[in-house]
Amino acid sequence: QVQLVESGGGSVQAGGSLRLSCAASGRIFSINTMGWHRQVPGKQRELVAVITSGDNTNYADSAKGRFTISRDNAKNTVYLQMNSLKPEDTAVYYCNYKGLGSTRMYDYWGQGTQVTVSS
């Protein structure tokens, strides 16, 4: 099992910044991907940004140029720096951890943290 603890959500005005953190503990896999997804009521959860254990990154088009994902492998923690926030970034943000085991991929989600951007 992997436990994910998220922090850093909150309320901010448009144009502001927030930094999300997600710390993983438990069964940590050497090959893994950590990332952030978000969801608003009535819509599907969508990818925001992911980063692999090899530091390869992938961003949603909506996040490119404004958000930066990074990780500290020593702390098993992933960060999402969000700048120039817009009201449409308002959502619950979920941390995701995918770990490659010997026979299959393991997939874990955090409890979610609310981000609210006011105009």
PDB file of C-alpha atoms in Angstrom:
ATOM      1  CA  GLN A   1       0.000   0.000   0.000  1.00  0.00           C
ATOM      2  CA  VAL A   2       1.015   3.564  -0.681  1.00  0.00           C
ATOM      3  CA  GLN A   3      -0.359   6.442   1.344  1.00  0.00           C
ATOM      4  CA  LEU A   4      -0.543   9.910  -0.204  1.00  0.00           C
ATOM      5  CA  VAL A   5      -0.849  13.059   1.885  1.00  0.00           C
ATOM      6  CA  GLU A   6      -1.676  16.248   0.011  1.00  0.00           C
ATOM      7  CA  SER A   7      -1.332  19.825   1.171  1.00  0.00           C
ATOM      8  CA  GLY A   8      -1.256  23.348  -0.181  1.00  0.00           C
ATOM      9  CA  GLY A   9      -4.722  23.887  -1.548  1.00  0.00           C
ATOM     10  CA  GLY A  10      -6.734  26.979  -0.743  1.00  0.00           C
ATOM     11  CA  SER A  11      -8.320  30.102  -2.118  1.00  0.00           C
ATOM     12  CA  VAL A  12      -6.558  32.703  -4.204  1.00  0.00           C
ATOM     13  CA  GLN A  13      -7.455  35.537  -6.522  1.00  0.00           C
ATOM     14  CA  ALA A  14      -6.955  35.277 -10.250  1.00  0.00           C
ATOM     15  CA  GLY A  15      -3.330  35.845 -11.164  1.00  0.00           C
ATOM     16  CA  GLY A  16      -2.130  34.449  -7.873  1.00  0.00           C
ATOM     17  CA  SER A  17      -0.080  31.364  -7.094  1.00  0.00           C
ATOM     18  CA  LEU A  18      -0.381  28.190  -5.061  1.00  0.00           C
ATOM     19  CA  ARG A  19       1.960  25.289  -4.442  1.00  0.00           C
ATOM     20  CA  LEU A  20       0.580  21.812  -3.912  1.00  0.00           C
ATOM     21  CA  SER A  21       2.563  19.055  -2.242  1.00  0.00           C
ATOM     22  CA  CYS A  22       1.973  15.327  -2.080  1.00  0.00           C
ATOM     23  CA  ALA A  23       4.061  13.032   0.081  1.00  0.00           C
ATOM     24  CA  ALA A  24       4.046   9.298  -0.567  1.00  0.00           C
ATOM     25  CA  SER A  25       4.799   6.704   2.067  1.00  0.00           C
ATOM     26  CA  GLY A  26       4.571   2.956   2.414  1.00  0.00           C
ATOM     27  CA  ARG A  27       5.475   0.639  -0.451  1.00  0.00           C
ATOM     28  CA  ILE A  28       7.535   2.893  -2.686  1.00  0.00           C
ATOM     29  CA  PHE A  29       8.444   1.536  -6.117  1.00  0.00           C
ATOM     30  CA  SER A  30      11.728   2.518  -7.735  1.00  0.00           C
ATOM     31  CA  ILE A  31       9.963   3.009 -11.069  1.00  0.00           C
ATOM     32  CA  ASN A  32       6.979   5.254 -10.574  1.00  0.00           C
ATOM     33  CA  THR A  33       5.045   8.201 -11.861  1.00  0.00           C
ATOM     34  CA  MET A  34       3.563  10.870  -9.617  1.00  0.00           C
ATOM     35  CA  GLY A  35       1.199  13.517 -10.746  1.00  0.00           C
ATOM     36  CA  TRP A  36      -1.794  15.728 -10.294  1.00  0.00           C
ATOM     37  CA  HIS A  37      -5.252  15.450 -11.731  1.00  0.00           C
ATOM     38  CA  ARG A  38      -8.226  17.681 -11.095  1.00  0.00           C
ATOM     39  CA  GLN A  39     -11.982  17.378 -11.121  1.00  0.00           C
ATOM     40  CA  VAL A  40     -14.937  19.728 -11.039  1.00  0.00           C
ATOM     41  CA  PRO A  41     -18.473  18.577 -10.248  1.00  0.00           C
ATOM     42  CA  GLY A  42     -20.167  16.954 -13.199  1.00  0.00           C
ATOM     43  CA  LYS A  43     -16.978  16.506 -15.182  1.00  0.00           C
ATOM     44  CA  GLN A  44     -14.430  13.760 -15.578  1.00  0.00           C
ATOM     45  CA  ARG A  45     -11.182  13.881 -13.696  1.00  0.00           C
ATOM     46  CA  GLU A  46      -8.469  15.271 -15.945  1.00  0.00           C
ATOM     47  CA  LEU A  47      -4.707  15.137 -15.967  1.00  0.00           C
ATOM     48  CA  VAL A  48      -2.874  18.315 -14.997  1.00  0.00           C
ATOM     49  CA  ALA A  49       0.759  17.218 -14.891  1.00  0.00           C
ATOM     50  CA  VAL A  50       2.828  14.105 -14.220  1.00  0.00           C
ATOM     51  CA  ILE A  51       6.485  13.398 -13.576  1.00  0.00           C
ATOM     52  CA  THR A  52       8.273  10.069 -13.753  1.00  0.00           C
ATOM     53  CA  SER A  53      10.973   8.735 -11.482  1.00  0.00           C
ATOM     54  CA  GLY A  54      13.317   9.611 -14.341  1.00  0.00           C
ATOM     55  CA  ASP A  55      12.117  13.242 -14.206  1.00  0.00           C
ATOM     56  CA  ASN A  56      10.233  13.145 -17.485  1.00  0.00           C
ATOM     57  CA  THR A  57       7.236  15.452 -17.359  1.00  0.00           C
ATOM     58  CA  ASN A  58       3.949  15.813 -19.174  1.00  0.00           C
ATOM     59  CA  TYR A  59       1.472  18.663 -18.892  1.00  0.00           C
ATOM     60  CA  ALA A  60      -2.067  19.312 -19.978  1.00  0.00           C
ATOM     61  CA  ASP A  61      -2.263  22.110 -22.523  1.00  0.00           C
ATOM     62  CA  SER A  62      -4.109  24.207 -19.944  1.00  0.00           C
ATOM     63  CA  ALA A  63      -1.162  23.913 -17.548  1.00  0.00           C
ATOM     64  CA  LYS A  64       1.708  24.532 -19.933  1.00  0.00           C
ATOM     65  CA  GLY A  65       3.563  27.746 -19.226  1.00  0.00           C
ATOM     66  CA  ARG A  66       1.800  28.339 -15.920  1.00  0.00           C
ATOM     67  CA  PHE A  67       2.298  25.189 -13.822  1.00  0.00           C
ATOM     68  CA  THR A  68       5.513  23.403 -12.956  1.00  0.00           C
ATOM     69  CA  ILE A  69       5.693  19.887 -11.572  1.00  0.00           C
ATOM     70  CA  SER A  70       8.752  18.709  -9.679  1.00  0.00           C
ATOM     71  CA  ARG A  71       9.710  16.003  -7.245  1.00  0.00           C
ATOM     72  CA  ASP A  72      12.068  15.276  -4.394  1.00  0.00           C
ATOM     73  CA  ASN A  73      12.867  11.580  -4.575  1.00  0.00           C
ATOM     74  CA  ALA A  74      14.576  11.589  -1.186  1.00  0.00           C
ATOM     75  CA  LYS A  75      11.274  12.709   0.359  1.00  0.00           C
ATOM     76  CA  ASN A  76       9.017  10.800  -2.067  1.00  0.00           C
ATOM     77  CA  THR A  77       7.220  14.075  -2.596  1.00  0.00           C
ATOM     78  CA  VAL A  78       5.816  15.717  -5.696  1.00  0.00           C
ATOM     79  CA  TYR A  79       5.080  19.406  -6.004  1.00  0.00           C
ATOM     80  CA  LEU A  80       2.886  21.436  -8.315  1.00  0.00           C
ATOM     81  CA  GLN A  81       3.712  25.115  -8.530  1.00  0.00           C
ATOM     82  CA  MET A  82       0.726  26.908 -10.014  1.00  0.00           C
ATOM     83  CA  ASN A  83       1.188  30.476 -11.220  1.00  0.00           C
ATOM     84  CA  SER A  84      -1.095  32.888 -13.053  1.00  0.00           C
ATOM     85  CA  LEU A  85      -4.101  31.028 -11.737  1.00  0.00           C
ATOM     86  CA  LYS A  86      -7.435  31.470 -13.477  1.00  0.00           C
ATOM     87  CA  PRO A  87     -10.996  30.924 -12.217  1.00  0.00           C
ATOM     88  CA  GLU A  88     -11.218  27.907 -14.523  1.00  0.00           C
ATOM     89  CA  ASP A  89      -8.443  26.264 -12.506  1.00  0.00           C
ATOM     90  CA  THR A  90     -10.921  25.923  -9.650  1.00  0.00           C
ATOM     91  CA  ALA A  91     -11.255  22.209  -8.879  1.00  0.00           C
ATOM     92  CA  VAL A  92     -10.386  19.480  -6.453  1.00  0.00           C
ATOM     93  CA  TYR A  93      -6.819  18.457  -7.158  1.00  0.00           C
ATOM     94  CA  TYR A  94      -5.872  14.832  -6.634  1.00  0.00           C
ATOM     95  CA  CYS A  95      -2.403  13.399  -6.254  1.00  0.00           C
ATOM     96  CA  ASN A  96      -1.780  10.168  -8.133  1.00  0.00           C
ATOM     97  CA  TYR A  97       0.967   7.590  -7.698  1.00  0.00           C
ATOM     98  CA  LYS A  98       1.613   4.776 -10.149  1.00  0.00           C
ATOM     99  CA  GLY A  99       4.243   2.253  -9.231  1.00  0.00           C
ATOM    100  CA  LEU A 100       5.611  -0.538 -11.404  1.00  0.00           C
ATOM    101  CA  GLY A 101       5.775  -3.795  -9.483  1.00  0.00           C
ATOM    102  CA  SER A 102       7.252  -7.074 -10.661  1.00  0.00           C
ATOM    103  CA  THR A 103       4.016  -8.216 -12.296  1.00  0.00           C
ATOM    104  CA  ARG A 104       1.710  -5.206 -12.571  1.00  0.00           C
ATOM    105  CA  MET A 105       1.195  -1.494 -12.142  1.00  0.00           C
ATOM    106  CA  TYR A 106      -0.112  -0.219  -8.817  1.00  0.00           C
ATOM    107  CA  ASP A 107      -2.310   2.889  -8.787  1.00  0.00           C
ATOM    108  CA  TYR A 108      -3.088   5.085  -5.763  1.00  0.00           C
ATOM    109  CA  TRP A 109      -4.966   8.349  -5.231  1.00  0.00           C
ATOM    110  CA  GLY A 110      -4.849  10.999  -2.556  1.00  0.00           C
ATOM    111  CA  GLN A 111      -7.933  12.359  -0.834  1.00  0.00           C
ATOM    112  CA  GLY A 112      -7.944  15.573  -2.860  1.00  0.00           C
ATOM    113  CA  THR A 113      -7.358  19.192  -2.005  1.00  0.00           C
ATOM    114  CA  GLN A 114      -9.605  22.079  -3.033  1.00  0.00           C
ATOM    115  CA  VAL A 115      -8.231  24.923  -5.112  1.00  0.00           C
ATOM    116  CA  THR A 116     -10.509  27.913  -5.558  1.00  0.00           C
ATOM    117  CA  VAL A 117      -9.588  30.841  -7.798  1.00  0.00           C
ATOM    118  CA  SER A 118     -11.806  33.904  -7.632  1.00  0.00           C
ATOM    119  CA  SER A 119     -12.051  36.557 -10.326  1.00  0.00           C
TER     120      SER A 119
END
